[in-house]
């Protein structure tokens, strides 16, 4: 079945530390890939997206993600997190043929400690 | 602010009540979506509208009834809901069905008692 997997339900990091959130997908072809962030009580905001080309993409708020075809992964990274980064992060894929739709992972909740 | 506005932000309703959720966008988008977000589950796509026409209904129970009177407005009418329907309901829009970037509203937190 086509799916998006975020293996980490909850991650806690110290402010100023580096961050990596994992995302794996199981599609035959490379889909379009996204990371969204949801702050408490808010809707989803697009952080970054990958369609093709350079496998390292830059997003807003200092985030970046790297697409690795061999690992079917699209992990989100940030070199130094800020307390305001505490939120829930969702990886999503969009199949660009056939039944086009956004499919989301279950999300990773990020907690920042001082 | 994404340009997609949902009202109300919070709603508590009894199982015999009838209520409606509203979504409004003035981004000039032609596709609108309802998603359900439950704890520890992926976002579930409920309905898709394209140019006011419903193009997808993902086996959603009939107690949820969508309405799209124009490309800028989307409603979700609720009646005889169950406690397990309590969730965050998110509206989203995109320029077209093939547009990969969706803009989300802040959601309506629904509690069914």
mmCIF file of C-alpha atoms in Angstrom:
data_model
loop_
_atom_site.group_PDB
_atom_site.id
_atom_site.type_symbol
_atom_site.label_atom_id
_atom_site.label_comp_id
_atom_site.label_asym_id
_atom_site.label_seq_id
_atom_site.Cartn_x
_atom_site.Cartn_y
_atom_site.Cartn_z
ATOM 1 C CA UNK A 1 0.000 0.000 0.000
ATOM 2 C CA UNK A 2 1.095 3.515 -0.648
ATOM 3 C CA UNK A 3 2.066 5.208 2.577
ATOM 4 C CA UNK A 4 4.058 7.836 4.325
ATOM 5 C CA UNK A 5 5.855 6.846 7.510
ATOM 6 C CA UNK A 6 7.128 9.095 10.234
ATOM 7 C CA UNK A 7 8.736 6.659 12.668
ATOM 8 C CA UNK A 8 9.182 9.136 15.514
ATOM 9 C CA UNK A 9 5.968 10.085 17.292
ATOM 10 C CA UNK A 10 7.645 12.490 19.706
ATOM 11 C CA UNK A 11 11.107 14.032 19.778
ATOM 12 C CA UNK A 12 12.613 16.253 22.467
ATOM 13 C CA UNK A 13 15.663 18.380 21.778
ATOM 14 C CA UNK A 14 17.442 21.141 23.625
ATOM 15 C CA UNK A 15 17.253 24.674 22.330
ATOM 16 C CA UNK A 16 20.233 25.292 20.078
ATOM 17 C CA UNK A 17 20.705 21.630 19.271
ATOM 18 C CA UNK A 18 20.401 20.182 15.789
ATOM 19 C CA UNK A 19 17.264 18.405 14.628
ATOM 20 C CA UNK A 20 16.423 15.684 12.162
ATOM 21 C CA UNK A 21 12.898 14.385 11.616
ATOM 22 C CA UNK A 22 12.509 11.249 9.584
ATOM 23 C CA UNK A 23 10.111 10.546 6.752
ATOM 24 C CA UNK A 24 9.897 7.530 4.477
ATOM 25 C CA UNK A 25 7.503 6.873 1.638
ATOM 26 C CA UNK A 26 6.550 3.733 -0.199
ATOM 27 C CA UNK A 27 5.640 4.683 -3.744
ATOM 28 C CA UNK A 28 6.982 3.078 -6.883
ATOM 29 C CA UNK A 29 7.873 6.368 -8.492
ATOM 30 C CA UNK A 30 9.182 9.518 -6.889
ATOM 31 C CA UNK A 31 6.245 11.553 -5.695
ATOM 32 C CA UNK A 32 6.255 15.199 -4.833
ATOM 33 C CA UNK A 33 7.327 15.564 -1.203
ATOM 34 C CA UNK A 34 6.402 18.103 1.429
ATOM 35 C CA UNK A 35 6.934 19.045 5.026
ATOM 36 C CA UNK A 36 4.229 20.935 6.891
ATOM 37 C CA UNK A 37 4.304 22.367 10.402
ATOM 38 C CA UNK A 38 1.352 22.763 12.730
ATOM 39 C CA UNK A 39 1.728 24.998 15.753
ATOM 40 C CA UNK A 40 -0.676 24.427 18.658
ATOM 41 C CA UNK A 41 -4.185 25.488 17.738
ATOM 42 C CA UNK A 42 -3.187 26.336 14.198
ATOM 43 C CA UNK A 43 -3.609 24.890 10.744
ATOM 44 C CA UNK A 44 -0.826 23.455 8.652
ATOM 45 C CA UNK A 45 1.851 25.665 7.131
ATOM 46 C CA UNK A 46 4.081 24.548 4.283
ATOM 47 C CA UNK A 47 7.761 24.481 5.268
ATOM 48 C CA UNK A 48 9.266 23.198 2.036
ATOM 49 C CA UNK A 49 8.675 20.937 -0.943
ATOM 50 C CA UNK A 50 10.618 18.793 -3.379
ATOM 51 C CA UNK A 51 9.587 18.182 -6.947
ATOM 52 C CA UNK A 52 12.799 17.399 -8.799
ATOM 53 C CA UNK A 53 16.343 18.617 -9.253
ATOM 54 C CA UNK A 54 18.644 19.415 -6.350
ATOM 55 C CA UNK A 55 17.930 16.857 -3.658
ATOM 56 C CA UNK A 56 18.638 19.311 -0.851
ATOM 57 C CA UNK A 57 15.839 21.832 -0.551
ATOM 58 C CA UNK A 58 15.678 24.897 1.605
ATOM 59 C CA UNK A 59 12.518 26.008 3.323
ATOM 60 C CA UNK A 60 11.252 28.688 5.610
ATOM 61 C CA UNK A 61 12.315 29.208 9.215
ATOM 62 C CA UNK A 62 15.790 27.784 8.572
ATOM 63 C CA UNK A 63 14.624 24.273 7.736
ATOM 64 C CA UNK A 64 16.001 22.078 4.988
ATOM 65 C CA UNK A 65 15.234 18.577 3.773
ATOM 66 C CA UNK A 66 17.156 16.054 1.731
ATOM 67 C CA UNK A 67 15.583 13.633 -0.710
ATOM 68 C CA UNK A 68 17.347 10.273 -0.897
ATOM 69 C CA UNK A 69 15.889 8.074 -3.597
ATOM 70 C CA UNK A 70 17.854 4.987 -2.532
ATOM 71 C CA UNK A 71 16.335 5.193 0.936
ATOM 72 C CA UNK A 72 12.902 6.506 -0.093
ATOM 73 C CA UNK A 73 13.420 9.174 2.506
ATOM 74 C CA UNK A 74 12.861 12.891 2.834
ATOM 75 C CA UNK A 75 14.216 13.867 6.238
ATOM 76 C CA UNK A 76 13.770 17.346 7.668
ATOM 77 C CA UNK A 77 16.697 19.063 9.354
ATOM 78 C CA UNK A 78 17.559 22.234 11.187
ATOM 79 C CA UNK A 79 21.064 23.033 12.473
ATOM 80 C CA UNK A 80 19.934 24.870 15.603
ATOM 81 C CA UNK A 81 16.381 24.774 16.929
ATOM 82 C CA UNK A 82 14.600 27.629 18.657
ATOM 83 C CA UNK A 83 11.897 27.360 21.297
ATOM 84 C CA UNK A 84 9.408 28.613 18.729
ATOM 85 C CA UNK A 85 10.022 25.482 16.637
ATOM 86 C CA UNK A 86 8.002 23.422 19.112
ATOM 87 C CA UNK A 87 5.140 22.101 17.006
ATOM 88 C CA UNK A 88 3.931 19.053 15.141
ATOM 89 C CA UNK A 89 5.591 18.272 11.836
ATOM 90 C CA UNK A 90 3.944 16.375 9.015
ATOM 91 C CA UNK A 91 5.546 14.798 6.018
ATOM 92 C CA UNK A 92 3.299 14.490 2.982
ATOM 93 C CA UNK A 93 3.483 13.125 -0.526
ATOM 94 C CA UNK A 94 1.562 13.999 -3.661
ATOM 95 C CA UNK A 95 1.314 11.448 -6.394
ATOM 96 C CA UNK A 96 1.776 13.272 -9.648
ATOM 97 C CA UNK A 97 -0.178 10.828 -11.731
ATOM 98 C CA UNK A 98 -3.284 8.745 -11.331
ATOM 99 C CA UNK A 99 -5.192 9.471 -8.164
ATOM 100 C CA UNK A 100 -3.643 12.816 -7.307
ATOM 101 C CA UNK A 101 -3.950 13.681 -3.652
ATOM 102 C CA UNK A 102 -1.899 14.740 -0.669
ATOM 103 C CA UNK A 103 -1.214 11.858 1.720
ATOM 104 C CA UNK A 104 0.109 12.687 5.164
ATOM 105 C CA UNK A 105 2.173 10.862 7.731
ATOM 106 C CA UNK A 106 1.041 10.591 11.333
ATOM 107 C CA UNK A 107 3.233 13.478 12.397
ATOM 108 C CA UNK A 108 6.134 14.021 14.792
ATOM 109 C CA UNK A 109 5.644 16.192 17.834
ATOM 110 C CA UNK A 110 8.703 18.280 18.618
ATOM 111 C CA UNK A 111 9.333 19.500 22.159
ATOM 112 C CA UNK A 112 12.100 22.000 22.870
ATOM 113 C CA UNK A 113 13.691 22.126 26.295
ATOM 114 C CA UNK A 114 15.780 25.062 27.572
ATOM 115 C CA UNK B 1 -2.291 33.835 7.909
ATOM 116 C CA UNK B 2 -2.765 31.506 4.956
ATOM 117 C CA UNK B 3 -5.791 33.137 3.400
ATOM 118 C CA UNK B 4 -8.091 30.285 4.395
ATOM 119 C CA UNK B 5 -10.446 31.107 7.250
ATOM 120 C CA UNK B 6 -12.482 28.612 9.217
ATOM 121 C CA UNK B 7 -15.308 29.309 11.642
ATOM 122 C CA UNK B 8 -15.983 28.541 14.351
ATOM 123 C CA UNK B 9 -12.594 27.730 15.857
ATOM 124 C CA UNK B 10 -14.163 25.583 18.544
ATOM 125 C CA UNK B 11 -17.501 23.774 18.633
ATOM 126 C CA UNK B 12 -19.119 21.573 21.242
ATOM 127 C CA UNK B 13 -22.264 19.802 20.166
ATOM 128 C CA UNK B 14 -24.558 17.085 21.394
ATOM 129 C CA UNK B 15 -25.214 13.963 19.407
ATOM 130 C CA UNK B 16 -28.679 15.168 18.406
ATOM 131 C CA UNK B 17 -27.597 18.651 17.324
ATOM 132 C CA UNK B 18 -27.189 20.015 13.831
ATOM 133 C CA UNK B 19 -24.323 22.405 13.192
ATOM 134 C CA UNK B 20 -22.238 23.625 10.281
ATOM 135 C CA UNK B 21 -18.572 24.375 9.794
ATOM 136 C CA UNK B 22 -17.602 27.144 7.424
ATOM 137 C CA UNK B 23 -14.506 27.632 5.318
ATOM 138 C CA UNK B 24 -13.741 30.683 3.238
ATOM 139 C CA UNK B 25 -10.873 31.515 0.914
ATOM 140 C CA UNK B 26 -10.263 34.541 -1.264
ATOM 141 C CA UNK B 27 -7.127 33.255 -2.913
ATOM 142 C CA UNK B 28 -8.841 32.612 -6.202
ATOM 143 C CA UNK B 29 -8.433 28.876 -5.756
ATOM 144 C CA UNK B 30 -10.724 26.445 -7.500
ATOM 145 C CA UNK B 31 -10.224 23.328 -5.391
ATOM 146 C CA UNK B 32 -11.259 22.987 -1.755
ATOM 147 C CA UNK B 33 -10.887 20.142 0.687
ATOM 148 C CA UNK B 34 -12.106 18.913 4.069
ATOM 149 C CA UNK B 35 -9.682 16.934 6.207
ATOM 150 C CA UNK B 36 -10.223 15.262 9.554
ATOM 151 C CA UNK B 37 -7.352 15.225 12.035
ATOM 152 C CA UNK B 38 -7.688 12.789 14.912
ATOM 153 C CA UNK B 39 -5.102 12.131 17.578
ATOM 154 C CA UNK B 40 -2.335 9.734 16.539
ATOM 155 C CA UNK B 41 -3.792 9.231 13.058
ATOM 156 C CA UNK B 42 -2.770 10.668 9.706
ATOM 157 C CA UNK B 43 -4.838 13.451 8.278
ATOM 158 C CA UNK B 44 -7.814 11.916 6.545
ATOM 159 C CA UNK B 45 -9.065 13.480 3.354
ATOM 160 C CA UNK B 46 -12.860 13.593 3.551
ATOM 161 C CA UNK B 47 -14.136 15.537 0.571
ATOM 162 C CA UNK B 48 -12.751 17.274 -2.476
ATOM 163 C CA UNK B 49 -14.474 19.971 -4.499
ATOM 164 C CA UNK B 50 -13.263 21.297 -7.809
ATOM 165 C CA UNK B 51 -15.060 24.262 -9.371
ATOM 166 C CA UNK B 52 -17.913 23.704 -6.862
ATOM 167 C CA UNK B 53 -18.359 20.092 -7.933
ATOM 168 C CA UNK B 54 -17.641 17.267 -5.544
ATOM 169 C CA UNK B 55 -14.970 15.056 -7.025
ATOM 170 C CA UNK B 56 -14.161 12.833 -4.099
ATOM 171 C CA UNK B 57 -15.917 11.381 -1.088
ATOM 172 C CA UNK B 58 -13.644 9.093 0.852
ATOM 173 C CA UNK B 59 -16.326 6.825 2.302
ATOM 174 C CA UNK B 60 -17.408 9.484 4.749
ATOM 175 C CA UNK B 61 -20.568 8.695 6.763
ATOM 176 C CA UNK B 62 -23.688 10.518 5.659
ATOM 177 C CA UNK B 63 -23.893 12.378 8.973
ATOM 178 C CA UNK B 64 -21.259 14.625 7.360
ATOM 179 C CA UNK B 65 -22.714 16.588 4.473
ATOM 180 C CA UNK B 66 -20.543 19.005 2.505
ATOM 181 C CA UNK B 67 -21.753 21.966 0.516
ATOM 182 C CA UNK B 68 -19.842 24.185 -1.868
ATOM 183 C CA UNK B 69 -22.041 27.057 -3.074
ATOM 184 C CA UNK B 70 -19.152 28.784 -4.868
ATOM 185 C CA UNK B 71 -15.417 28.416 -5.275
ATOM 186 C CA UNK B 72 -14.728 30.609 -2.265
ATOM 187 C CA UNK B 73 -16.894 28.906 0.319
ATOM 188 C CA UNK B 74 -17.120 25.385 1.651
ATOM 189 C CA UNK B 75 -19.384 24.109 4.390
ATOM 190 C CA UNK B 76 -19.539 20.901 6.355
ATOM 191 C CA UNK B 77 -22.989 20.221 7.763
ATOM 192 C CA UNK B 78 -23.053 17.984 10.802
ATOM 193 C CA UNK B 79 -25.979 16.024 12.248
ATOM 194 C CA UNK B 80 -26.374 13.142 14.674
ATOM 195 C CA UNK B 81 -22.652 12.866 15.209
ATOM 196 C CA UNK B 82 -20.931 10.343 17.428
ATOM 197 C CA UNK B 83 -18.303 10.989 20.110
ATOM 198 C CA UNK B 84 -15.668 9.395 17.860
ATOM 199 C CA UNK B 85 -16.276 12.219 15.398
ATOM 200 C CA UNK B 86 -14.566 14.586 17.815
ATOM 201 C CA UNK B 87 -11.489 15.869 16.002
ATOM 202 C CA UNK B 88 -9.897 18.875 14.353
ATOM 203 C CA UNK B 89 -11.510 19.535 10.993
ATOM 204 C CA UNK B 90 -9.242 21.292 8.551
ATOM 205 C CA UNK B 91 -10.203 23.044 5.377
ATOM 206 C CA UNK B 92 -7.690 23.542 2.599
ATOM 207 C CA UNK B 93 -7.634 25.027 -0.862
ATOM 208 C CA UNK B 94 -5.396 24.866 -3.893
ATOM 209 C CA UNK B 95 -5.321 26.597 -7.248
ATOM 210 C CA UNK B 96 -6.431 23.410 -8.947
ATOM 211 C CA UNK B 97 -6.706 19.703 -8.232
ATOM 212 C CA UNK B 98 -3.313 19.192 -9.820
ATOM 213 C CA UNK B 99 -1.711 21.983 -7.829
ATOM 214 C CA UNK B 100 0.456 20.304 -5.258
ATOM 215 C CA UNK B 101 0.530 23.149 -2.776
ATOM 216 C CA UNK B 102 -2.452 23.332 -0.459
ATOM 217 C CA UNK B 103 -3.194 26.189 1.906
ATOM 218 C CA UNK B 104 -4.797 25.203 5.182
ATOM 219 C CA UNK B 105 -7.122 26.987 7.541
ATOM 220 C CA UNK B 106 -6.605 26.931 11.286
ATOM 221 C CA UNK B 107 -9.214 24.281 11.762
ATOM 222 C CA UNK B 108 -12.343 23.802 13.840
ATOM 223 C CA UNK B 109 -11.887 21.814 17.030
ATOM 224 C CA UNK B 110 -15.084 19.755 17.304
ATOM 225 C CA UNK B 111 -16.142 17.981 20.468
ATOM 226 C CA UNK B 112 -19.196 15.745 20.387
ATOM 227 C CA UNK B 113 -20.717 15.081 23.803
#
